[in-house]
CSV table of C-alpha atoms and ligand atoms in Angstrom, one decimal:
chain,number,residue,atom,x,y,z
D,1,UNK,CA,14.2,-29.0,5.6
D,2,UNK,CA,10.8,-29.7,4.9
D,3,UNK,CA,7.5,-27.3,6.1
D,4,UNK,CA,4.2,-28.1,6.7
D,5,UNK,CA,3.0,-24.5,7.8
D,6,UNK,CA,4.1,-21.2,7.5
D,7,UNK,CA,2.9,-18.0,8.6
D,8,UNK,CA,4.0,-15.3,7.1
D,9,UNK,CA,3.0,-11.4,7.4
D,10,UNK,CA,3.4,-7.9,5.8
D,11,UNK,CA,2.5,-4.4,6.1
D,12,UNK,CA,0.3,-1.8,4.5
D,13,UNK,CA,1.7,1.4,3.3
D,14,UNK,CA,1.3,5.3,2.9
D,15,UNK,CA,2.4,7.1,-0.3
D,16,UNK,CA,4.3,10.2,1.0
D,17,UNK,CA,5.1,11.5,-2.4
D,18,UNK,CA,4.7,10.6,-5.7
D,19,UNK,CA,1.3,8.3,-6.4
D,20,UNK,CA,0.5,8.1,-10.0
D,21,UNK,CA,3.4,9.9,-11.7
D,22,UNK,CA,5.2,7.2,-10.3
D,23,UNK,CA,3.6,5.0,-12.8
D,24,UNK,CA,4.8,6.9,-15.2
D,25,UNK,CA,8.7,6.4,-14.3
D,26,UNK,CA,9.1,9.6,-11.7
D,27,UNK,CA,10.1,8.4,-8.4
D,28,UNK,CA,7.8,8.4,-5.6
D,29,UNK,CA,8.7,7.9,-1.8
D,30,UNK,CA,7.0,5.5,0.4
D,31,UNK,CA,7.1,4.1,3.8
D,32,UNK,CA,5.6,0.9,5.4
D,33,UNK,CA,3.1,1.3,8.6
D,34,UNK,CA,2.6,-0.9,11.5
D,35,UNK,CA,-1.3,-2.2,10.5
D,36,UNK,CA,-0.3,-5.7,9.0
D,37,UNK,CA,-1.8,-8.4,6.8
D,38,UNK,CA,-1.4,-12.2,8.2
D,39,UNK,CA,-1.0,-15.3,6.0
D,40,UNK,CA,-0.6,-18.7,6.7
D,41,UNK,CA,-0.1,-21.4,4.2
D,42,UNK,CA,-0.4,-25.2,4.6
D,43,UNK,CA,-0.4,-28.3,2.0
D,44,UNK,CA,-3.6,-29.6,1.3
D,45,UNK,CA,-4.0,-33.3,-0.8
D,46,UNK,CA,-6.2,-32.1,-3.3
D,47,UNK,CA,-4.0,-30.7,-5.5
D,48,UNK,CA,-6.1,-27.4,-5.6
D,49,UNK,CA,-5.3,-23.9,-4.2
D,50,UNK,CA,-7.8,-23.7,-0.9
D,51,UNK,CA,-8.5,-19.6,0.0
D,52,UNK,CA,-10.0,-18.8,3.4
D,53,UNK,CA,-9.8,-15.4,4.6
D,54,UNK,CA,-11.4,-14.0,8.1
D,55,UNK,CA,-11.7,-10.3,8.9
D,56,UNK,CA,-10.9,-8.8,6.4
D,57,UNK,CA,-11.7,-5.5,6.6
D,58,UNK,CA,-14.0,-3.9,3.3
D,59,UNK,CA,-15.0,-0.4,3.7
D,60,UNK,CA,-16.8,-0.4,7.5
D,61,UNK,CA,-17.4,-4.0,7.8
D,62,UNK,CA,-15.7,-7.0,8.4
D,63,UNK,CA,-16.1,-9.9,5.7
D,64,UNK,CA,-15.5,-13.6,6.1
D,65,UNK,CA,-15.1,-16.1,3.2
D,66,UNK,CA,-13.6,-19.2,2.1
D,67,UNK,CA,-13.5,-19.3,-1.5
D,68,UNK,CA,-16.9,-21.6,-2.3
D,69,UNK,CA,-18.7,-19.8,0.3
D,70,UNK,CA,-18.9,-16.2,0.4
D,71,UNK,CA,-20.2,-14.5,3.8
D,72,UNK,CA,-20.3,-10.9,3.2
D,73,UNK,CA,-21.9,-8.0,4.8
D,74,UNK,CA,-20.4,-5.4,2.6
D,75,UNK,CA,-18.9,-4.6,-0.6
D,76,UNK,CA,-18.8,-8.1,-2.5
D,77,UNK,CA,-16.5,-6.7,-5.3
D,78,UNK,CA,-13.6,-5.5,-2.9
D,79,UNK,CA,-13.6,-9.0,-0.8
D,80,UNK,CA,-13.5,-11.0,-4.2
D,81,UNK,CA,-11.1,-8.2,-5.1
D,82,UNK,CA,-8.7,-9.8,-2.7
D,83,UNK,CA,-9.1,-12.9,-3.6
D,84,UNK,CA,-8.1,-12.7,-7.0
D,85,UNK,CA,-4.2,-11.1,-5.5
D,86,UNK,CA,-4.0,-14.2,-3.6
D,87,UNK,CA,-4.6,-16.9,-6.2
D,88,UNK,CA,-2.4,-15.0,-8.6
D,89,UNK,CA,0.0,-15.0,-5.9
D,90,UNK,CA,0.0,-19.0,-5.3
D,91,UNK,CA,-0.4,-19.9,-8.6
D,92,UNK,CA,2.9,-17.3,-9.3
D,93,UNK,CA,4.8,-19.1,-6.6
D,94,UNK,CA,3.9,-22.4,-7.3
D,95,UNK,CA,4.9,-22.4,-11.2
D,96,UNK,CA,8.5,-20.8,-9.7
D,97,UNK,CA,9.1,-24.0,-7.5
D,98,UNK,CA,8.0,-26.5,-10.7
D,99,UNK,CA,5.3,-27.4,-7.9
D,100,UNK,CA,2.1,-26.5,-10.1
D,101,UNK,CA,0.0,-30.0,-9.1
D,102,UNK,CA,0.9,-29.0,-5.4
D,103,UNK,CA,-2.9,-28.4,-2.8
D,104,UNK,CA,-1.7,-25.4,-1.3
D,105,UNK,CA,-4.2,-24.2,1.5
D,106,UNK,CA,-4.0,-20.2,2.4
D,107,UNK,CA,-6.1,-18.5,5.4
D,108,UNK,CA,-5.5,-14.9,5.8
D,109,UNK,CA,-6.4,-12.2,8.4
D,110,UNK,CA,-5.8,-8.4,8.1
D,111,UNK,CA,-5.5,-4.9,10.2
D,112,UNK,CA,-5.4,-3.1,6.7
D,113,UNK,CA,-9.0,-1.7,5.5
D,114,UNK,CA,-9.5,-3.1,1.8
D,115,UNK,CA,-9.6,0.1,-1.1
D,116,UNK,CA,-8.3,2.5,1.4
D,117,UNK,CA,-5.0,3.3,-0.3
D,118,UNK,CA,-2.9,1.6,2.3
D,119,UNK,CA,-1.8,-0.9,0.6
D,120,UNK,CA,-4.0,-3.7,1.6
D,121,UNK,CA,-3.2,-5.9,-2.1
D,122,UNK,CA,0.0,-5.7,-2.1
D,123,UNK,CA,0.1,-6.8,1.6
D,124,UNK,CA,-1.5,-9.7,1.0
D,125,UNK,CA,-0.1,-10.6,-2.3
D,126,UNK,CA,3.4,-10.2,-0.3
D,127,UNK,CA,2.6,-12.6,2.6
D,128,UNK,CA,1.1,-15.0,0.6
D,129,UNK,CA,4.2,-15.2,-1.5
D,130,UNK,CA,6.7,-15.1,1.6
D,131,UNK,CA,4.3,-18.0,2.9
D,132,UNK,CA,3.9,-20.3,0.0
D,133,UNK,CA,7.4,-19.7,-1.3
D,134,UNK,CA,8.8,-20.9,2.0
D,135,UNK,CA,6.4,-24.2,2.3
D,136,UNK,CA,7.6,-24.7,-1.4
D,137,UNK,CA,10.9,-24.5,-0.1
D,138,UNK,CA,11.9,-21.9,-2.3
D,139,UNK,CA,14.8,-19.6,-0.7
D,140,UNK,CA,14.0,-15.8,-2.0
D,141,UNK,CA,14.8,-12.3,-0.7
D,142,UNK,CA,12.7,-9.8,0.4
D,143,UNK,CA,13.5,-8.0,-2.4
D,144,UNK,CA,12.7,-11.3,-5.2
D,145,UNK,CA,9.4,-11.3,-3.1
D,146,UNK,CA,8.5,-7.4,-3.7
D,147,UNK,CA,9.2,-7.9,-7.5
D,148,UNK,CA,6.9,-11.1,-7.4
D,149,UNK,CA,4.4,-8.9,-5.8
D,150,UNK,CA,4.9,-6.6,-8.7
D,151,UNK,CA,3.8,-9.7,-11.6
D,152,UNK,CA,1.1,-10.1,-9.2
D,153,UNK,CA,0.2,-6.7,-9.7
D,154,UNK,CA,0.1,-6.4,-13.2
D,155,UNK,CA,-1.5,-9.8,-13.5
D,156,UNK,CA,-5.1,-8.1,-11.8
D,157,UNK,CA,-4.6,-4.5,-11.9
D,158,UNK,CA,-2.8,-4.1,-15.7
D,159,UNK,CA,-0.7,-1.4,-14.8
D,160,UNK,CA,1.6,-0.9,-11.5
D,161,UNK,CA,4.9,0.5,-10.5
D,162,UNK,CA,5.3,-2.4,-8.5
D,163,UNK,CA,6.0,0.6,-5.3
D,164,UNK,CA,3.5,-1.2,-2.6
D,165,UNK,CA,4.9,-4.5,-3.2
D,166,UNK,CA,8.2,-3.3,-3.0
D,167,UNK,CA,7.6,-1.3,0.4
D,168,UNK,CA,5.8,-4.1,1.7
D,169,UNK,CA,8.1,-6.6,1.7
D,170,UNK,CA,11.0,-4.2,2.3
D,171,UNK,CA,9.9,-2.2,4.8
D,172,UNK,CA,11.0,1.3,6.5
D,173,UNK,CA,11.4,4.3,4.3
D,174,UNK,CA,12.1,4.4,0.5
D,175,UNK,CA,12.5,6.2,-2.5
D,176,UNK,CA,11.8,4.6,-5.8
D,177,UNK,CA,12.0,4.7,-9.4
D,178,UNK,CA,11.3,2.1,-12.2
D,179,UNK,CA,11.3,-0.6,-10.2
D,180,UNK,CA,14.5,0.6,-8.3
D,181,UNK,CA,14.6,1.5,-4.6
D,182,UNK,CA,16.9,3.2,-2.3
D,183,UNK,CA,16.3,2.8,1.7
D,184,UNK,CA,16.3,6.2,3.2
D,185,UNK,CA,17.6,7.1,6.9
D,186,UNK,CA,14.5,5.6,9.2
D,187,UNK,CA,12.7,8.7,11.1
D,188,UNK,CA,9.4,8.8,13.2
D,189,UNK,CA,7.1,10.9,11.3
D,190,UNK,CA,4.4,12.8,13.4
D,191,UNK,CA,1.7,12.0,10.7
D,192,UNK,CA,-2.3,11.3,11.1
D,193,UNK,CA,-4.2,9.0,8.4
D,194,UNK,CA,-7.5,10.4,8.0
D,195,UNK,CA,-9.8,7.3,6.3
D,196,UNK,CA,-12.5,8.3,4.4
D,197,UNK,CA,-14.6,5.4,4.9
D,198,UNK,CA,-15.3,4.7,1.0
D,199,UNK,CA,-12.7,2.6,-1.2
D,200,UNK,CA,-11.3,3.7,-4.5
D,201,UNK,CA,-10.6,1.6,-7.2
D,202,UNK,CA,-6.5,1.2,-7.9
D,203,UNK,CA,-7.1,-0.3,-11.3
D,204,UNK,CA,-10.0,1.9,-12.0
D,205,UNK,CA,-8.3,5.4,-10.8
D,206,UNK,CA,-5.0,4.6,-12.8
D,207,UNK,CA,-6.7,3.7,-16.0
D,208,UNK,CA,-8.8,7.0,-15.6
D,209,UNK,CA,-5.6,9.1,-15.1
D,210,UNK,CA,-3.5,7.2,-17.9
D,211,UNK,CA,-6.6,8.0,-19.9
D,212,UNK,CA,-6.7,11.8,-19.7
D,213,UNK,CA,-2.8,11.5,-20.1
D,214,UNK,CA,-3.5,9.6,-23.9
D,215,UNK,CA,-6.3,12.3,-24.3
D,216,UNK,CA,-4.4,15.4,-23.4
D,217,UNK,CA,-0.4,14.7,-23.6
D,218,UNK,CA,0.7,18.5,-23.1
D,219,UNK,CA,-1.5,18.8,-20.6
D,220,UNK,CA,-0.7,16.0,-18.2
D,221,UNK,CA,3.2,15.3,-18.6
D,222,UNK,CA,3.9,18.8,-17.2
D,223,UNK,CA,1.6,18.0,-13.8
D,224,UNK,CA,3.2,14.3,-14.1
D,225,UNK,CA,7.0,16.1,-14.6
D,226,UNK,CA,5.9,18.4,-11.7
D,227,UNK,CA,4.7,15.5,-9.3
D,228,UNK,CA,8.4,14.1,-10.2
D,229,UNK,CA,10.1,17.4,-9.2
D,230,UNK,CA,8.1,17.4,-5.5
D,231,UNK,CA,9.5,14.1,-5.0
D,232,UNK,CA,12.7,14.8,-5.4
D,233,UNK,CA,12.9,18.4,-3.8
D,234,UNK,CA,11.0,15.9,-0.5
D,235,UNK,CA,14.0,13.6,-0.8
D,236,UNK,CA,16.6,16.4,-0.5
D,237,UNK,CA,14.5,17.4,2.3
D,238,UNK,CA,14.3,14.1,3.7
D,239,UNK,CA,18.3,13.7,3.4
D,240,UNK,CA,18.8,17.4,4.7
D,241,UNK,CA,20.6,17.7,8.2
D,242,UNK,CA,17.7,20.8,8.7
D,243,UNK,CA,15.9,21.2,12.2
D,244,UNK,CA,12.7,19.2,12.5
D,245,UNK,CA,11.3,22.5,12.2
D,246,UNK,CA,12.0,23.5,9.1
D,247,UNK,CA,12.5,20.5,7.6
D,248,UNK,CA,8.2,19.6,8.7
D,249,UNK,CA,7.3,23.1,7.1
D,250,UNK,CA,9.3,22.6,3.7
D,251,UNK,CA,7.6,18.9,3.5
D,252,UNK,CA,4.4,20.3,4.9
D,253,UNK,CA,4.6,22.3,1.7
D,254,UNK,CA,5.6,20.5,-0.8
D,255,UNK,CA,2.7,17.8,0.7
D,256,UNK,CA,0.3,20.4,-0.2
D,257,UNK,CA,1.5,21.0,-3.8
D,258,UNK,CA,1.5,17.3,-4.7
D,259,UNK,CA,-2.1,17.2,-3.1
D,260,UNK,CA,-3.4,20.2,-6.0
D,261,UNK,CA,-1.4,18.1,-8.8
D,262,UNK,CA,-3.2,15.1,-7.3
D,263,UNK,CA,-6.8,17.0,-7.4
D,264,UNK,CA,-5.7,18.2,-10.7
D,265,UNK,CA,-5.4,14.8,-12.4
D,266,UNK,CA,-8.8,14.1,-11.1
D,267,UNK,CA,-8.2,11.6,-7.9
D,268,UNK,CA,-9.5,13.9,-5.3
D,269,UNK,CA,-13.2,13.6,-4.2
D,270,UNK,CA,-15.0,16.1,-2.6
D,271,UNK,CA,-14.9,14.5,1.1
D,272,UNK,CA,-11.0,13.2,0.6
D,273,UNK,CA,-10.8,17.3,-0.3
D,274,UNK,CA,-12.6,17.8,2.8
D,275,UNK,CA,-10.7,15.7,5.5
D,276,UNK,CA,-7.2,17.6,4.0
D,277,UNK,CA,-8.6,21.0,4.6
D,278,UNK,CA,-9.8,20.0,7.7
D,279,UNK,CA,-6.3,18.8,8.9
D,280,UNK,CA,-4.7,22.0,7.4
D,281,UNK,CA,-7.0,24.6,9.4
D,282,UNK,CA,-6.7,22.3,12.5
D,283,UNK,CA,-3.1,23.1,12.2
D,284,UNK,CA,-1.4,20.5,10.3
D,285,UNK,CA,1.7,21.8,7.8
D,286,UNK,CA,0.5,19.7,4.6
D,287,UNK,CA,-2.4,17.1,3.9
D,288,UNK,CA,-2.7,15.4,1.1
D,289,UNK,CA,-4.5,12.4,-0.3
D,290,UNK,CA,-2.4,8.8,0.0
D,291,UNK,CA,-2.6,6.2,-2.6
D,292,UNK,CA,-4.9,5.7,-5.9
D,293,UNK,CA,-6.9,8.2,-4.4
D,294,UNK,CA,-11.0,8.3,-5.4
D,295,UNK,CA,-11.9,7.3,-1.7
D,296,UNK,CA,-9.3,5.9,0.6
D,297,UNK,CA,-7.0,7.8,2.9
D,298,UNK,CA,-5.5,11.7,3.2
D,299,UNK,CA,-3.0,12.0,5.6
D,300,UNK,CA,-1.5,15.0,7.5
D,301,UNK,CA,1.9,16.5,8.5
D,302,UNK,CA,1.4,17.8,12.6
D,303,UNK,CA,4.2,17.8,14.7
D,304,UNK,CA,2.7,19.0,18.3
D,305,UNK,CA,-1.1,19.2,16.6
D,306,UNK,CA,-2.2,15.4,16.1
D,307,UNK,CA,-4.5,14.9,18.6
D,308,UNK,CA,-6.2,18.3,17.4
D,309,UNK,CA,-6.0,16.5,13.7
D,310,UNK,CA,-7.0,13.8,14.8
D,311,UNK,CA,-10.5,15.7,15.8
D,312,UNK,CA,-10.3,17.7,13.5
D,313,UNK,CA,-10.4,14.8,10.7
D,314,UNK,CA,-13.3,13.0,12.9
D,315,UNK,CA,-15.0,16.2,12.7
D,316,UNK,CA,-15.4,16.0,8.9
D,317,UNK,CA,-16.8,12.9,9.1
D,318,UNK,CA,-13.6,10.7,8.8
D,319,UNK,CA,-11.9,7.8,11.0
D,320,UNK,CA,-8.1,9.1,12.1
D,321,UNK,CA,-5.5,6.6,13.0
D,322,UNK,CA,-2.6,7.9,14.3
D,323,UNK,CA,-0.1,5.2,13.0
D,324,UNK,CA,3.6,4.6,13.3
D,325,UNK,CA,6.3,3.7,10.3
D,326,UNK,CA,7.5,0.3,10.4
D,327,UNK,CA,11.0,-0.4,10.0
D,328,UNK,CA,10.2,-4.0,9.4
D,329,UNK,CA,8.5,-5.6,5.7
D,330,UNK,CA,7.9,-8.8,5.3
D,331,UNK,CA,8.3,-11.4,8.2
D,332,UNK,CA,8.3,-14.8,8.5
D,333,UNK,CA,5.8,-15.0,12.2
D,334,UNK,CA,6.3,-19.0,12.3
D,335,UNK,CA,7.9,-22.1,10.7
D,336,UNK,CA,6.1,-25.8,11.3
D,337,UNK,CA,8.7,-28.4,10.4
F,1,LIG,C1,-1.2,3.1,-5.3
F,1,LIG,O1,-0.8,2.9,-4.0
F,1,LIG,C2,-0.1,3.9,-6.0
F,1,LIG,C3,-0.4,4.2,-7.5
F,1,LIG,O2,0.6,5.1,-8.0
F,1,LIG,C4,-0.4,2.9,-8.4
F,1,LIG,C5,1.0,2.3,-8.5
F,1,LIG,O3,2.0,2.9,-8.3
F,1,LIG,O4,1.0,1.1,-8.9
F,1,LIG,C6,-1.7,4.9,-7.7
């Protein structure tokens, strides 16, 4: 059959367990949330790859840009930032179909604030591929999409698991290691983001930790090894037939240990710091940061407590959403023949 528009979308992610040392080849867990990035992709007869993107949302503002013509309010770097995903991602998808003369046109829109940690690259890299491989008429999995998202990846950042992709287009819960994943059983988490209203660099943050980890080997595999051992203990946790109860009080605290081998590596900052201890004295079982980390997002463990979280986060001077897993990754919104 042959498309003329698709619009695809895809959502953003939290880091439960595991950012960083997952980079490294320990396993990390992950789950997809319900704030989603929207693509739609359309031919175009100029042979060129055509970028418009509309609300996109850069630390506090909302940016609008086509690719000549640059409308920002805000951060500059971050919008172009996501521009760079996107393009890779065409351009990806394009040489796969043997299509590479093809005018694709893309326009996005996004819930997912840009440099927060949630995932907001690897969202868009992941709709843009669903959308543009499906008007190429290329017929790929989920899964062939996440690993695509993954080249993307390494194209603009240089190093990456590949673990937002892969959640991304997957959805739900998972648990994964070097480049494998396993989908574990779907729960609802009672969890609060706390956003810290400044972006961290991805690229920037991992080549700062992979850094110290050349500089001082001995000192940063055991944290690494220790960040893999959390991870799994969580999983068993995770798998465990405990009561919520104990099971939220074991995860609480093994949330807080990854946060201080998080801090230790260096990827805390003093108000990402802030909004964790916040959460924990309002009552929350474990905080920790969520993603790259230098800016970004925390989030919290409080079953029974969110709302006081929640205040508790605003408090400190940072934006809660309360936010739900999604079960669903990457979805194909509408096909025009
Ligand atoms: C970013 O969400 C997670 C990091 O571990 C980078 C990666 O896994 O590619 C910091």
């Amino acid at each position: 059959m042959s498309v003329k528009r698709v619009l695809a979308s895809a959502p953003a992610k939290i880091i439960l367990f595991g950012e960083h040392s997952v980079v490294y080849g320990k396993p990390a867990i992950a789950a997809a949330i319900d704030l989603r990035t929207y693509v739609r992709a359309e031919f175009n007869n100029t042979g060129a790859i055509k970028i418009e993107a509309h609300d996109i949302r850069t630390p506090g503002l909302i940016v609008s840009f086509t690719e000549d013509e640059i409308y920002f309010e805000s951060d500059y770097g971050r919008a172009a930032e996501v521009l760079s995903y996107v393009r890779q991602a065409i351009e990806l998808v394009r040489e796969e179909a043997g299509a590479n003369g093809r005018g694709v046109t893309v326009s996005i829109t996004s819930q997912i604030p840009v440099g927060a940690g949630l995932g907001s690259s690897a969202a868009v890299a992941v709709a843009t591929i669903g959308a543009v491989s499906k008007l190429l008429g290329l017929e790929l999995s989920n899964e062939e999409i996440g690993k695509l998202g993954h080249r993307v990846e390494l194209l603009v950042q240089g190093a990456s698991s590949g673990i937002d992709p892969t959640v991304s287009a997957i959805g739900g819960f998972i648990h994964y290691e070097k480049g494998n994943f396993e989908h574990l059983p779907f729960m609802e988490l009672p969890i609060v983001v706390g956003y810290t209203g400044s972006s961290g660099s991805t690229k920037e943050l991992v080549a700062m930790v992979r850094k110290t980890r050349e500089e001082m080997p001995d000192v940063v595999e055991p944290i690494l090894s220790a960040m893999g051992k959390v991870v799994e203990k969580a999983r068993e946790v995770l798998l465990s037939d405990l009561d919520d109860e104990v099971r939220f009080a074991r995860l609480g605290r093994l949330m807080n240990i990854n946060h201080g081998l998080l801090d230790a590596l260096g990827v805390s900052t003093k108000k990402l710091s802030e909004l964790v201890y916040a959460a924990r004295t309002a009552g929350a079982l474990g905080a920790k940061i969520t993603g790259a980390g230098g800016g970004g997002c925390m989030y919290a463990l409080a079953p029974e407590r969110q709302s006081e979280v929640a205040t508790a986060i605003t408090i400190a001077g940072g934006t809660p959403m309360i936010t739900r897993i999604s079960r669903e990754g990457l979805r194909i919104e509408e096909v025009l023949p």
